[in-house]
Amino acid sequence: MSAMAPPDKKLKGLVAATFTPFTAEGEINLSQIGPYIDYLAEKQGVKNIFVNGTTGESMSLSVEERMMLAQKWCEKAEEKMDQVIVHVGCMSLKDSQKLATHAKLIKADGIAVIAPSFFKPTTADAVKKFLYEVAKVVPEVPFYYYHIPAVTGVNVPARDVLEGIEALIPSYSGVKFSSTDLMDFGQCVSYSQSADWSVLYGVDEQVLAALALGANGAVGSTYNYMGCHINKLISEFEAGKLDQARKIQFKVQDLFTYAKKCGFDLGVNKQLMNELSGLDLGPPRLPVMSCPEVHALSEKFHSLFPAC
Amino acid sequence: MSAMAPPDKKLKGLVAATFTPFTAEGEINLSQIGPYIDYLAEKQGVKNIFVNGTTGESMSLSVEERMMLAQKWCEKAEEKMDQVIVHVGCMSLKDSQKLATHAKLIKADGIAVIAPSFFKPTTADAVKKFLYEVAKVVPEVPFYYYHIPAVTGVNVPARDVLEGIEALIPSYSGVKFSSTDLMDFGQCVSYSQSADWSVLYGVDEQVLAALALGANGAVGSTYNYMGCHINKLISEFEAGKLDQARKIQFKVQDLFTYAKKCGFDLGVNKQLMNELSGLDLGPPRLPVMSCPEVHALSEKFHSLFPAC
Amino acid sequence: MSAMAPPDKKLKGLVAATFTPFTAEGEINLSQIGPYIDYLAEKQGVKNIFVNGTTGESMSLSVEERMMLAQKWCEKAEEKMDQVIVHVGCMSLKDSQKLATHAKLIKADGIAVIAPSFFKPTTADAVKKFLYEVAKVVPEVPFYYYHIPAVTGVNVPARDVLEGIEALIPSYSGVKFSSTDLMDFGQCVSYSQSADWSVLYGVDEQVLAALALGANGAVGSTYNYMGCHINKLISEFEAGKLDQARKIQFKVQDLFTYAKKCGFDLGVNKQLMNELSGLDLGPPRLPVMSCPEVHALSEKFHSLFPAC
Amino acid sequence: MSAMAPPDKKLKGLVAATFTPFTAEGEINLSQIGPYIDYLAEKQGVKNIFVNGTTGESMSLSVEERMMLAQKWCEKAEEKMDQVIVHVGCMSLKDSQKLATHAKLIKADGIAVIAPSFFKPTTADAVKKFLYEVAKVVPEVPFYYYHIPAVTGVNVPARDVLEGIEALIPSYSGVKFSSTDLMDFGQCVSYSQSADWSVLYGVDEQVLAALALGANGAVGSTYNYMGCHINKLISEFEAGKLDQARKIQFKVQDLFTYAKKCGFDLGVNKQLMNELSGLDLGPPRLPVMSCPEVHALSEKFHSLFPAC
């Protein structure tokens, strides 16, 4: 959240989906948030954050914990980040509304809502009805739809959710599109061309493909520790140097291929962040299993990428 | 919860997975719980309830609402129901622990926990670790594992979760098995043969198959309105009259086939209960869509089944 | 094919889905068919065979090979088997028609056709149209539909395929139902009650569940080597001794659980048959991988089941 | 097949996956092949063809029909096409070997093999073993692996199949990659960078994304009737005019979105080709359902795309 950023500023470039810091005992650890933001801004060149999302284990947090975390992120981000987007999606609509109201209070630059995933909506109308009920309690806060069907099991094309969303939710500002379906993605870009909306891509290992199709930026967990390299990928892409951009993308894919062979889940990802950043974000919470050590993986990282 | 039921009584026979009563405005409606219990006991011959489960839309409730509901169910069930099982599963372990502690306070006959479904455990160990953390806060309350992979996306065989569970969770008392995988189900029955554990089946449209494989009972949403018929199915089965039992089962399947062609989701199911029972349980909550009228479906029901 | 069996005789009881004998070099080995039939009849008490099906690796055979095999099976089965059903399904309708015509020539007791699985029909009408085009070239030969959606990827309920099939295909005689969806299965049984049609179940590890729902018999690969035990399961079931039937079923499930941990594919299954029967059926063909030795698995078998 | 093309020429640019011409009665119609090739070369600017593939309904053809078709395609393509790739994959290895031998005789520029899909290999080794057995009968003919997991159900990453394939199959020349998994695709491109291999993309509605990741060309059914537009997309991409390339890609996506709402299967696709090209390729074969008329769809096409 930047004092300089007008509320209607278009969200673009890299956005780090932040991990939630825990103590060794599993309690939220607010003291790490300040250093975390400094690390992103200074070491990775990342100026936007998406907090309490999937990477942030929001579904494993209580409503109260989510509020405390969001507040601290917004507070510490002031003058250091361009935008702080607070994810307020829950299984329960009431809880989401409570979090949205709180996000406004703490002056978040935007809120995002994932489709509810226990009872899975099967139509775009049902998804939009849920999004609308959250958005309407804070009509002045920029609203983002968070599309991640492989996790939610909600297999409604994002493009269908976007149809007419600007009339239903005037605060609609963009979509975080975390799916490999690039036909749906392209249709979202195409629908968004004349407007001031962001289409942000969320599958880090193929972000170059999304840029080619017109992504305005990208949100992801790996930008926490390889943001500087992906910033380079983006600048090579924008300069028309596809060969250079591809080289970086292939390294990311090499890392993922290596990591997946060991089981690359959120617990591993968080521990990799701990090792690469030097921050102490602690273990994840159950049901994500903690992962004591990922030395081989961080070595692989260093063998692929130079220091930032 | 019956004053007569010892806490270690084996759960068997039919268990209704109850709907949560809401007002027309969508607030929980505690006043309907008393009449609901009378209806189950007197009209359907159902003497056990499973509250705040999937049918009860627990994931769309706040923690506070779940506690208020559970308390009322236990209070009203006294001397009318044999057992009240309170489902306390949540995405957040902390919330589950809070609900488990509360369930003990209100003298529930047992608690049940579903596998967390946003971050999906991929091993039996990870599932058990989560279950253990909930169960351990109330070690004297009978504990049930609620297995429903088609909803949770957690594709770990129940039999693997049961392996050694009695040592890890001494209060383990049974499994609500809601899956069509009858090899896994049979293995659960087989594992449970020498013990005082319940293996309860949760796919209403093929309960006869589960009885043949040794189910001790069944938990389901349709037993709210067709319990008396399924009680008959069970007694025909126990009397060795498979032909008669099959006739009832096939009628259930006819009803489901008919219903599925119209879209048989939880909203439709709840409205069918409203129409068949005369109770006023209200609409469901988003993201489940409300369903104003299911007259054709209740007519189909009456064409298949005589009055209880 | 029995000289005594009238062509309209209802198919019931156990049916072995036969393996195709190959030489060590991978050529079809007709010389093993006679001993194979004797083994089934004398050691396993199995009196019906389903040849050139999935277990028979029909899709890895040329049309000519399938004809040579079918002819030998029919010839050797005379006076030893009650019925020989020849599977004639192919990806190519023309090839299926050729095989159906040939099956009539060699006096098969029936033909069966699987849904084509490369181009997957998505409606019951499309499936039936394909079945009809095969059946119509031999209208006097009993016709069976072979439903195995997990292999074909054709997710059309069998019950929908059966709707009106007797008018479209007057030679329709039954369905081999190889799916765990027992609602669909029950609806097939229900639809078939007033007619002289067979509903045969094809998931060996849960055959008891299907018997409870009214199966007329069962077709499967494991009946090649455990037919005598499943015959016992069926007779216990028919005598109302469910406890005894369950014990056998649970042993089958124990075997499968054990086998699946080692990778229980068709190659393993065939090698297990070689070891248990003493027949020399050779290796499978690519793409099924051959499996040099399954000693641990055959030991597990002997630990569970007494000699026939 | 061009008299001028050396056998080792790298395959690149657009490749039309041809439809198989049938008469109204469903017999193969060789007379349409000459005009079809002229249409591709003259109207669409397409200079390579992939025959008897998925679009060509190869699995619905007999081995003899496939040979007759392949021969005519090679004959008529002479001096008009750069390369003719004959797909020789079958469920049966023996049939594939027969087709491969024939493809050499008729001087095809290459052969392609799909993974067998009835018995689905589950490891890269099993896939490669099958490919090897086909390739080895014609070691001098360039060999392509055809990867299309959504159709075959063979979920082995293409990258794993490529690992070491050049040692096993010295004639290996490339992969037709028909999947939306761009991480796997990128890894195939990355693996192929130092070699003279083609990596061709096969999901027409997101070909621009694949070009960004380094695709050498594209194989698809829609290039039969929109090759000229995709040639333009490629040239805009190569000139660095991503905005222009995107506009064309989005039109393709608009067409697909529209078509999918009506059920865009191979039968519809073939009829669209008939209407747009004026060729008489006849109906498809069962199990693909014929589609009498797609006037609305061809109008949509004309509303999106100018004449070539």
XYZ file of N, CA and C in Angstrom, chain D residues 22 57 93 98 107 110 144 156 198 236 293 299:
36
model
N -14.453 -39.320 -47.398
C -15.330 -40.489 -47.571
C -16.407 -40.162 -48.603
N -9.256 -39.671 -38.691
C -10.067 -40.812 -38.211
C -9.349 -42.140 -38.415
N 0.590 -53.313 -32.131
C 1.956 -53.071 -32.581
C 2.207 -53.664 -33.969
N 3.344 -52.926 -39.775
C 2.959 -53.126 -41.176
C 2.792 -51.770 -41.875
N 7.452 -43.824 -49.824
C 8.345 -42.666 -49.707
C 7.762 -41.511 -48.906
N 8.083 -38.955 -43.394
C 8.245 -39.300 -41.989
C 7.052 -40.112 -41.519
N 8.482 -39.390 -35.697
C 7.890 -38.383 -34.805
C 7.020 -39.060 -33.749
N 1.923 -39.594 -19.412
C 3.371 -39.585 -19.226
C 3.890 -38.314 -19.886
N 12.269 -31.219 -34.536
C 11.120 -30.318 -34.549
C 10.283 -30.505 -33.302
N 3.440 -12.321 -38.161
C 3.381 -11.172 -37.241
C 4.233 -11.469 -36.000
N -25.148 -30.045 -41.002
C -25.094 -28.649 -41.446
C -24.532 -27.798 -40.323
N -20.904 -19.137 -40.720
C -21.173 -17.681 -40.713
C -20.326 -16.981 -39.660
